[in-house]
PDB file of C-alpha atoms in Angstrom:
ATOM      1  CA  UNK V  27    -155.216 -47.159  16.337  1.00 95.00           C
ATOM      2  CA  UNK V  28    -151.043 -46.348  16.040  1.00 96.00           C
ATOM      3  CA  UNK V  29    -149.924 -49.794  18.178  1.00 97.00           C
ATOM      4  CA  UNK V  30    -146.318 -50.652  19.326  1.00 95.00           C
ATOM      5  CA  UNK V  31    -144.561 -52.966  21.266  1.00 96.00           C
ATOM      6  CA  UNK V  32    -141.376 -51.873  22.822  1.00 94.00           C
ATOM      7  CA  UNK V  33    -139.742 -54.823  24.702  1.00 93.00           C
ATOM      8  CA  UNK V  34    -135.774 -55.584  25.304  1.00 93.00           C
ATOM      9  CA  UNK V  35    -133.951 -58.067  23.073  1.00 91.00           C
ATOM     10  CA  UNK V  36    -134.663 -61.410  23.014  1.00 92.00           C
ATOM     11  CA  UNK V  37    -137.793 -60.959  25.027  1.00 93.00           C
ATOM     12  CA  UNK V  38    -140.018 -62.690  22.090  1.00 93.00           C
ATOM     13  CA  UNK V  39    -141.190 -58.909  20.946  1.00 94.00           C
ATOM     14  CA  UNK V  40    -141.006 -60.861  17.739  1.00 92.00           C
ATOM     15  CA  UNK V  41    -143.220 -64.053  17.849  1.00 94.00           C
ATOM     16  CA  UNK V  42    -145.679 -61.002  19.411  1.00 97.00           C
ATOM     17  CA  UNK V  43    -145.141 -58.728  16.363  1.00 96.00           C
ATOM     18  CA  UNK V  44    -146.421 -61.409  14.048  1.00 96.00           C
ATOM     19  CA  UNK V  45    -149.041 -63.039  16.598  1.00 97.00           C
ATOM     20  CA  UNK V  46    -150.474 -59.486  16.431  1.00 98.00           C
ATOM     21  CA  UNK V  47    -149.845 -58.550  12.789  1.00 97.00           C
ATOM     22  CA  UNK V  48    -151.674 -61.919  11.694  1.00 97.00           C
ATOM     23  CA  UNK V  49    -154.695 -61.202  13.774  1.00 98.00           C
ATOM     24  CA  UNK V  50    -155.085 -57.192  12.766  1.00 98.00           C
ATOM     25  CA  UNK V  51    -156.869 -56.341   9.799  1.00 96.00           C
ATOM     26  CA  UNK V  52    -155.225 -56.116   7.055  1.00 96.00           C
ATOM     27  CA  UNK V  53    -155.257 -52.848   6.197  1.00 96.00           C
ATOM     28  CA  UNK V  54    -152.589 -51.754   9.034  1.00 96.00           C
ATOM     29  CA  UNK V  55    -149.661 -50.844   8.114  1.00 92.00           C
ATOM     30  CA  UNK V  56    -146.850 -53.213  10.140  1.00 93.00           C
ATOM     31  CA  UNK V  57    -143.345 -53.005  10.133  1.00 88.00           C
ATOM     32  CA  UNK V  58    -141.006 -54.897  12.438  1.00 87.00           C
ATOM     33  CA  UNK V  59    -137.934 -52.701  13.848  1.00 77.00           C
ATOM     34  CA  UNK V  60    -138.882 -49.960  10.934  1.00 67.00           C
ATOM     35  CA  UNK V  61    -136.636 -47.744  12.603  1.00 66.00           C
ATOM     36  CA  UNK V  62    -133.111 -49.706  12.242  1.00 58.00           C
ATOM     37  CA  UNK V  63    -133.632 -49.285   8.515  1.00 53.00           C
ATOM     38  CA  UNK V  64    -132.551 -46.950   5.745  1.00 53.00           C
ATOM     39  CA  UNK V  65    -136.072 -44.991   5.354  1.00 57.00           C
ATOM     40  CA  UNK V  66    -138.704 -42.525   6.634  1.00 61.00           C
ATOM     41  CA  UNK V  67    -141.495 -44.131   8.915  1.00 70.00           C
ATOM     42  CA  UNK V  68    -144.964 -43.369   8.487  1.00 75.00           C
ATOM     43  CA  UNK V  69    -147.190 -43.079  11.601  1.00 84.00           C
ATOM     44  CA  UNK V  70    -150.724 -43.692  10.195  1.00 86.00           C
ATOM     45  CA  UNK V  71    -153.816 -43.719  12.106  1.00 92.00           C
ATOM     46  CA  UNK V  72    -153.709 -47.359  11.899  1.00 95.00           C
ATOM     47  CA  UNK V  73    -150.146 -49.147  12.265  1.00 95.00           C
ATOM     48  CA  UNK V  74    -148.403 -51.453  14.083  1.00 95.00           C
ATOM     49  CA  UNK V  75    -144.722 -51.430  14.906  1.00 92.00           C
ATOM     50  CA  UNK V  76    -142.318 -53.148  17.224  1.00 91.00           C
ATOM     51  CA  UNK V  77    -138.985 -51.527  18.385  1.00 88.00           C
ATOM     52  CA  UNK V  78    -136.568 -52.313  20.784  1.00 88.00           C
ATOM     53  CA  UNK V  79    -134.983 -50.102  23.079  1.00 84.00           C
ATOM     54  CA  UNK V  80    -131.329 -51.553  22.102  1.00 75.00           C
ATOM     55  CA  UNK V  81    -131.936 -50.315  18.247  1.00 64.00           C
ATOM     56  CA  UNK V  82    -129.683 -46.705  18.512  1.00 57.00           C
ATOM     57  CA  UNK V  83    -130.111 -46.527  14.856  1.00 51.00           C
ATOM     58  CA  UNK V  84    -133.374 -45.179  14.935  1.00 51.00           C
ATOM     59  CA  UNK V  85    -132.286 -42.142  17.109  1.00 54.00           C
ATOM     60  CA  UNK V  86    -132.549 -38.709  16.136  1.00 60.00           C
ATOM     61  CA  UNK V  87    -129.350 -36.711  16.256  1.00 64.00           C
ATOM     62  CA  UNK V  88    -127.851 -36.470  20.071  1.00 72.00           C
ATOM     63  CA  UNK V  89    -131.156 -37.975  20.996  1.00 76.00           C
ATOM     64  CA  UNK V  90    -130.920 -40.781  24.071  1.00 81.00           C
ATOM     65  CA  UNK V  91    -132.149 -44.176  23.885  1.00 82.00           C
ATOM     66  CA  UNK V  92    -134.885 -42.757  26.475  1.00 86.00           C
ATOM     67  CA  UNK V  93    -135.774 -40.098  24.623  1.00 84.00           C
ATOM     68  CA  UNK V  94    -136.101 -42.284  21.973  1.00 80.00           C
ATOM     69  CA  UNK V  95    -138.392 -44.411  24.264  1.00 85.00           C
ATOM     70  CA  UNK V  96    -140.160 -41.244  25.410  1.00 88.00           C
ATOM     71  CA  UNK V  97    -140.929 -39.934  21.633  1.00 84.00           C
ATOM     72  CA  UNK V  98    -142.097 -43.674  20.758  1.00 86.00           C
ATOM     73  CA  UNK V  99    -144.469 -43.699  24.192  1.00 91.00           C
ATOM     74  CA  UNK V 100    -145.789 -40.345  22.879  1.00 91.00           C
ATOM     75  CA  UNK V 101    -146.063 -41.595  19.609  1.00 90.00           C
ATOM     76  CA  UNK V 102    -148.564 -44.590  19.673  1.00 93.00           C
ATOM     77  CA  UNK V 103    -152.170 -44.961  21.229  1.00 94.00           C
ATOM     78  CA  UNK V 104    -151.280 -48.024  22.226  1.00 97.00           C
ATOM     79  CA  UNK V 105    -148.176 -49.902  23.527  1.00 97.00           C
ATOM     80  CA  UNK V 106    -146.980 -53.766  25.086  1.00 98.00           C
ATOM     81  CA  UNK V 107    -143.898 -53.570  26.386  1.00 97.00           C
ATOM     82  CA  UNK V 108    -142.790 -56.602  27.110  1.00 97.00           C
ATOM     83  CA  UNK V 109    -139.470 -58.013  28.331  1.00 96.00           C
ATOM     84  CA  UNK V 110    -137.915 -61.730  30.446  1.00 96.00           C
ATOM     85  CA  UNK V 111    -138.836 -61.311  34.230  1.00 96.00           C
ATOM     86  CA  UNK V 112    -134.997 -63.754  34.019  1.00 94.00           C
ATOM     87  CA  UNK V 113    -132.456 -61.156  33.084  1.00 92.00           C
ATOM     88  CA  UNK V 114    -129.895 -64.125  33.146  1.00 92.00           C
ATOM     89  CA  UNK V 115    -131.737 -66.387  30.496  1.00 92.00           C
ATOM     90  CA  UNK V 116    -132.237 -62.588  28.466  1.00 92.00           C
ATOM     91  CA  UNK V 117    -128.393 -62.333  28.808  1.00 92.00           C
ATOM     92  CA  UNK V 118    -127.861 -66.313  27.530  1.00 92.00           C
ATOM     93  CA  UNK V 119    -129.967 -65.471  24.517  1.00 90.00           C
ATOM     94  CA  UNK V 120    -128.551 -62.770  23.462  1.00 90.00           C
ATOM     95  CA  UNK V 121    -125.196 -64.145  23.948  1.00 90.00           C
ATOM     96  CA  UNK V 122    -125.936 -67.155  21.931  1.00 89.00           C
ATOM     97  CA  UNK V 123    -127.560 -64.798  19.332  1.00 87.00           C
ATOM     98  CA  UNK V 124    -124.980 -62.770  18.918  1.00 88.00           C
ATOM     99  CA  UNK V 125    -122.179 -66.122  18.882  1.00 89.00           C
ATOM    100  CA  UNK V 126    -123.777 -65.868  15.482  1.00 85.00           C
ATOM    101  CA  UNK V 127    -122.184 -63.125  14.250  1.00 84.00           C
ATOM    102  CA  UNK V 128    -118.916 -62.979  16.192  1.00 85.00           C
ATOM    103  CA  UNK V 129    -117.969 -66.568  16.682  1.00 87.00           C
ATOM    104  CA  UNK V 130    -116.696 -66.374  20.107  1.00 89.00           C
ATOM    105  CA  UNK V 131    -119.048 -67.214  23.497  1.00 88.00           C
ATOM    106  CA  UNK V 132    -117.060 -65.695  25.516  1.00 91.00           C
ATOM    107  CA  UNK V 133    -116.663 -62.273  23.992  1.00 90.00           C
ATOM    108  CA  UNK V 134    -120.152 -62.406  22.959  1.00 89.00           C
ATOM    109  CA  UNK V 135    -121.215 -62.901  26.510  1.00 91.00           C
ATOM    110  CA  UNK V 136    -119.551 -60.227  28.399  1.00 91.00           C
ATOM    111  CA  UNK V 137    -120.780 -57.826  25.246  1.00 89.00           C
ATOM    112  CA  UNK V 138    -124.525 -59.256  25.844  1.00 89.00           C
ATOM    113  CA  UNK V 139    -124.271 -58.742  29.743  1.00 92.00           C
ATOM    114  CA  UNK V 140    -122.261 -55.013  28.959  1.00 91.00           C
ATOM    115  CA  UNK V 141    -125.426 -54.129  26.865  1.00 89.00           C
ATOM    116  CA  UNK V 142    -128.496 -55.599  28.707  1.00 92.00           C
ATOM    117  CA  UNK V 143    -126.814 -53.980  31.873  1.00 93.00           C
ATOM    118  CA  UNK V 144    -127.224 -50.567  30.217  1.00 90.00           C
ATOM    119  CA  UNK V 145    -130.870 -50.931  28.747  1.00 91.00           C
ATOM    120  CA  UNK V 146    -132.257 -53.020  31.069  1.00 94.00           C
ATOM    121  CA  UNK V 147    -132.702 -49.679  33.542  1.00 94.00           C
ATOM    122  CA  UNK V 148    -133.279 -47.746  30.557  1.00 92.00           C
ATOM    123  CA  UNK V 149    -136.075 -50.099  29.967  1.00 94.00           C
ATOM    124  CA  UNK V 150    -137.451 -49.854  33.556  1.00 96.00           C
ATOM    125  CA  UNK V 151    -137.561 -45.913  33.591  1.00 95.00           C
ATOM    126  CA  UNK V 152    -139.781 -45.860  30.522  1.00 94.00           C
ATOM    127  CA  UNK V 153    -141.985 -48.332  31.947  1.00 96.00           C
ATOM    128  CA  UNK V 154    -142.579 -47.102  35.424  1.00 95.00           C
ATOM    129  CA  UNK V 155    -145.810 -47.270  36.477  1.00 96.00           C
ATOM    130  CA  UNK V 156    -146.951 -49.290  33.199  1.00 97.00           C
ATOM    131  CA  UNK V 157    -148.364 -52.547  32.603  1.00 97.00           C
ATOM    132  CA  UNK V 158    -145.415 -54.792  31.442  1.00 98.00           C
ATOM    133  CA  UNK V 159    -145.925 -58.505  30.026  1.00 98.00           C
ATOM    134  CA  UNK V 160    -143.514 -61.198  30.323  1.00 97.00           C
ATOM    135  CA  UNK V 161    -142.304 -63.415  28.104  1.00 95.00           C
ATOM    136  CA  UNK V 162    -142.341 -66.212  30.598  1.00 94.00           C
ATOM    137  CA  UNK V 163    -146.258 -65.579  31.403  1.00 95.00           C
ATOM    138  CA  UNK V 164    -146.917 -65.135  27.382  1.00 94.00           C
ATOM    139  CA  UNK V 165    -145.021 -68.416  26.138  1.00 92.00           C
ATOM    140  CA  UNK V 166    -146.747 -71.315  27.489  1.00 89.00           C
ATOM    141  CA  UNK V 167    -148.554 -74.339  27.287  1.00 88.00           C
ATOM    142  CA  UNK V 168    -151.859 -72.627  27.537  1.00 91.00           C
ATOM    143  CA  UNK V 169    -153.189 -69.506  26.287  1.00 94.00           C
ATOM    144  CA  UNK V 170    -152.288 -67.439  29.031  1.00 95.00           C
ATOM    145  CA  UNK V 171    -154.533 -64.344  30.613  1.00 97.00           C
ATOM    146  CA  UNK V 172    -151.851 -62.162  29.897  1.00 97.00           C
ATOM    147  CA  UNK V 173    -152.368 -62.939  26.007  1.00 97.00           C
ATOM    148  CA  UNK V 174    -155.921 -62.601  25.881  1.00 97.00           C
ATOM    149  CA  UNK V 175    -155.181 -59.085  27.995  1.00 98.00           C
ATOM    150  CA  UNK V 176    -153.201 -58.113  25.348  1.00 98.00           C
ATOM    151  CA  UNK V 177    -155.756 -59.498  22.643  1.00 98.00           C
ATOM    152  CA  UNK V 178    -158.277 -57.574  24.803  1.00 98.00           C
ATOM    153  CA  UNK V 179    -156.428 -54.382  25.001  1.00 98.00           C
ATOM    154  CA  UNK V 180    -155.708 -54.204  21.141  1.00 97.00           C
ATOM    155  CA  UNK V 181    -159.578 -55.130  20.249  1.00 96.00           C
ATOM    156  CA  UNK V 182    -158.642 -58.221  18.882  1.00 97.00           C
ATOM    157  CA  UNK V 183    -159.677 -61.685  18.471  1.00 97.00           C
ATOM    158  CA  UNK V 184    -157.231 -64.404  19.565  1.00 96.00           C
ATOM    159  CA  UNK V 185    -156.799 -67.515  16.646  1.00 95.00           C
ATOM    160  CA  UNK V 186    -155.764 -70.737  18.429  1.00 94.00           C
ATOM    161  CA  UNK V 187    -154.031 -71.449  15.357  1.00 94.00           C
ATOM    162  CA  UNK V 188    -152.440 -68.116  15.079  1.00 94.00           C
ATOM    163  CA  UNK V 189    -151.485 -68.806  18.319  1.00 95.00           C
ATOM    164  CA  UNK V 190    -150.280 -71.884  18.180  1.00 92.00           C
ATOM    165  CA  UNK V 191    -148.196 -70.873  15.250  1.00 92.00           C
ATOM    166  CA  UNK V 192    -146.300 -68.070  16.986  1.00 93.00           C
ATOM    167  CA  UNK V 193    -146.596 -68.003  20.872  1.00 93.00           C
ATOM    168  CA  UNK V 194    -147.096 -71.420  22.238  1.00 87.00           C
ATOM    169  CA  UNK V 195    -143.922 -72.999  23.934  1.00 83.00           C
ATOM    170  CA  UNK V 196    -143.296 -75.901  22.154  1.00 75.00           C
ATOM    171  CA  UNK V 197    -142.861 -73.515  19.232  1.00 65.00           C
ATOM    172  CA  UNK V 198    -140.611 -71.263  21.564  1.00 60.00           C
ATOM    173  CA  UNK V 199    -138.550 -74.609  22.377  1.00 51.00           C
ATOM    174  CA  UNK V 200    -138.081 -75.841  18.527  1.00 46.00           C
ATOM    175  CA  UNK V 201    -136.151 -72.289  17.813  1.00 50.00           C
ATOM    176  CA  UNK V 202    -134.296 -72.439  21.025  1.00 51.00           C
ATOM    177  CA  UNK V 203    -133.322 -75.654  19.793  1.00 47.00           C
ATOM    178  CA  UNK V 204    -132.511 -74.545  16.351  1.00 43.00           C
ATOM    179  CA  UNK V 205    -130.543 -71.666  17.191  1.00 46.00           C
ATOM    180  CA  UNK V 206    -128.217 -73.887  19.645  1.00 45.00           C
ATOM    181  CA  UNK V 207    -127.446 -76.399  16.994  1.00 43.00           C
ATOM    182  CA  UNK V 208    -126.408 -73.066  15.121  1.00 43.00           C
ATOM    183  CA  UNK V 209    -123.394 -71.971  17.487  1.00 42.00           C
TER     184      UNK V 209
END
């Protein structure tokens, strides 16, 4: 099975990645945002990779971020795209993520609200008429039926303590917590 998620930044794509990684067996090959790094990616029969439609490095000469999405769709047997139902709180997190980097909230939020503005209704072209997940019904205090969907969908078993490790929300609320004390 080739698997992928495909979500927006800061939409938990990676607490997912690893949920799912730990759970496959473990001869997948997984690779988290493979394509915003210096080498070749190999598509085997079974893999597991999560992108994001904000990575341009991965695109192929005067190829579009939704062409992009459209050769990734193509690409994989299986995909979760997932993404905040909140824009706003997507836009604060990416802000503060990027406050990181460039020192200055201000800048960084008009340059998180410029971007998510542009992929947001990239995102929602490539996922028309497809099942997206939310981060908001994934992190909680419970495992949540969208989770064991997913777990479902990928032939999977869910781990409680898998889970607990990577998707339940007092986890989520440590790193928020962590990365604040960062800016």
């Amino acid at each position: 099975m080739k698997i992928a998620i495909i979500g927006l930044p800061r939409s938990g794509t990676t607490s997912l990645y690893f949920f799912i990684k730990d759970l496959l067996p473990k001869y997948y090959l997984c690779d988290n945002e493979p394509w915003s790094k210096t080498k070749d990616v190999e598509i085997t029969e079974n893999c597991f990779y999560k992108t994001l439609i904000s990575d341009n490095l991965h695109l192929n000469k005067n190829e579009s971020l939704t062409e992009y999405g459209i050769r990734m769709i193509n690409t994989f047997n299986k995909i979760i795209f997932l993404r905040r139902k909140d824009a706003n709180e997507m836009k604060k997190s990416l802000a503060d993520m990027l406050v990181r980097r460039y020192k200055e909230y201000e800048y960084c939020k008009n340059l998180a609200e410029k971007y998510l503005d542009e992929w947001i209704p990239i995102f929602n072209t490539l996922t028309e008429n497809k099942k997206i997940y939310y981060y908001e019904d994934l992190y909680t205090n419970n495992i949540s039926k969208d989770l064991l969907d997913i777990c479902k969908y990928l032939e999977i078993d869910l781990d409680e303590k898998i889970y607990n490790k990577w998707i339940h929300i007092k986890n989520k609320q440590i790193e928020e917590k962590v990365n604040r004390t960062l800016l």
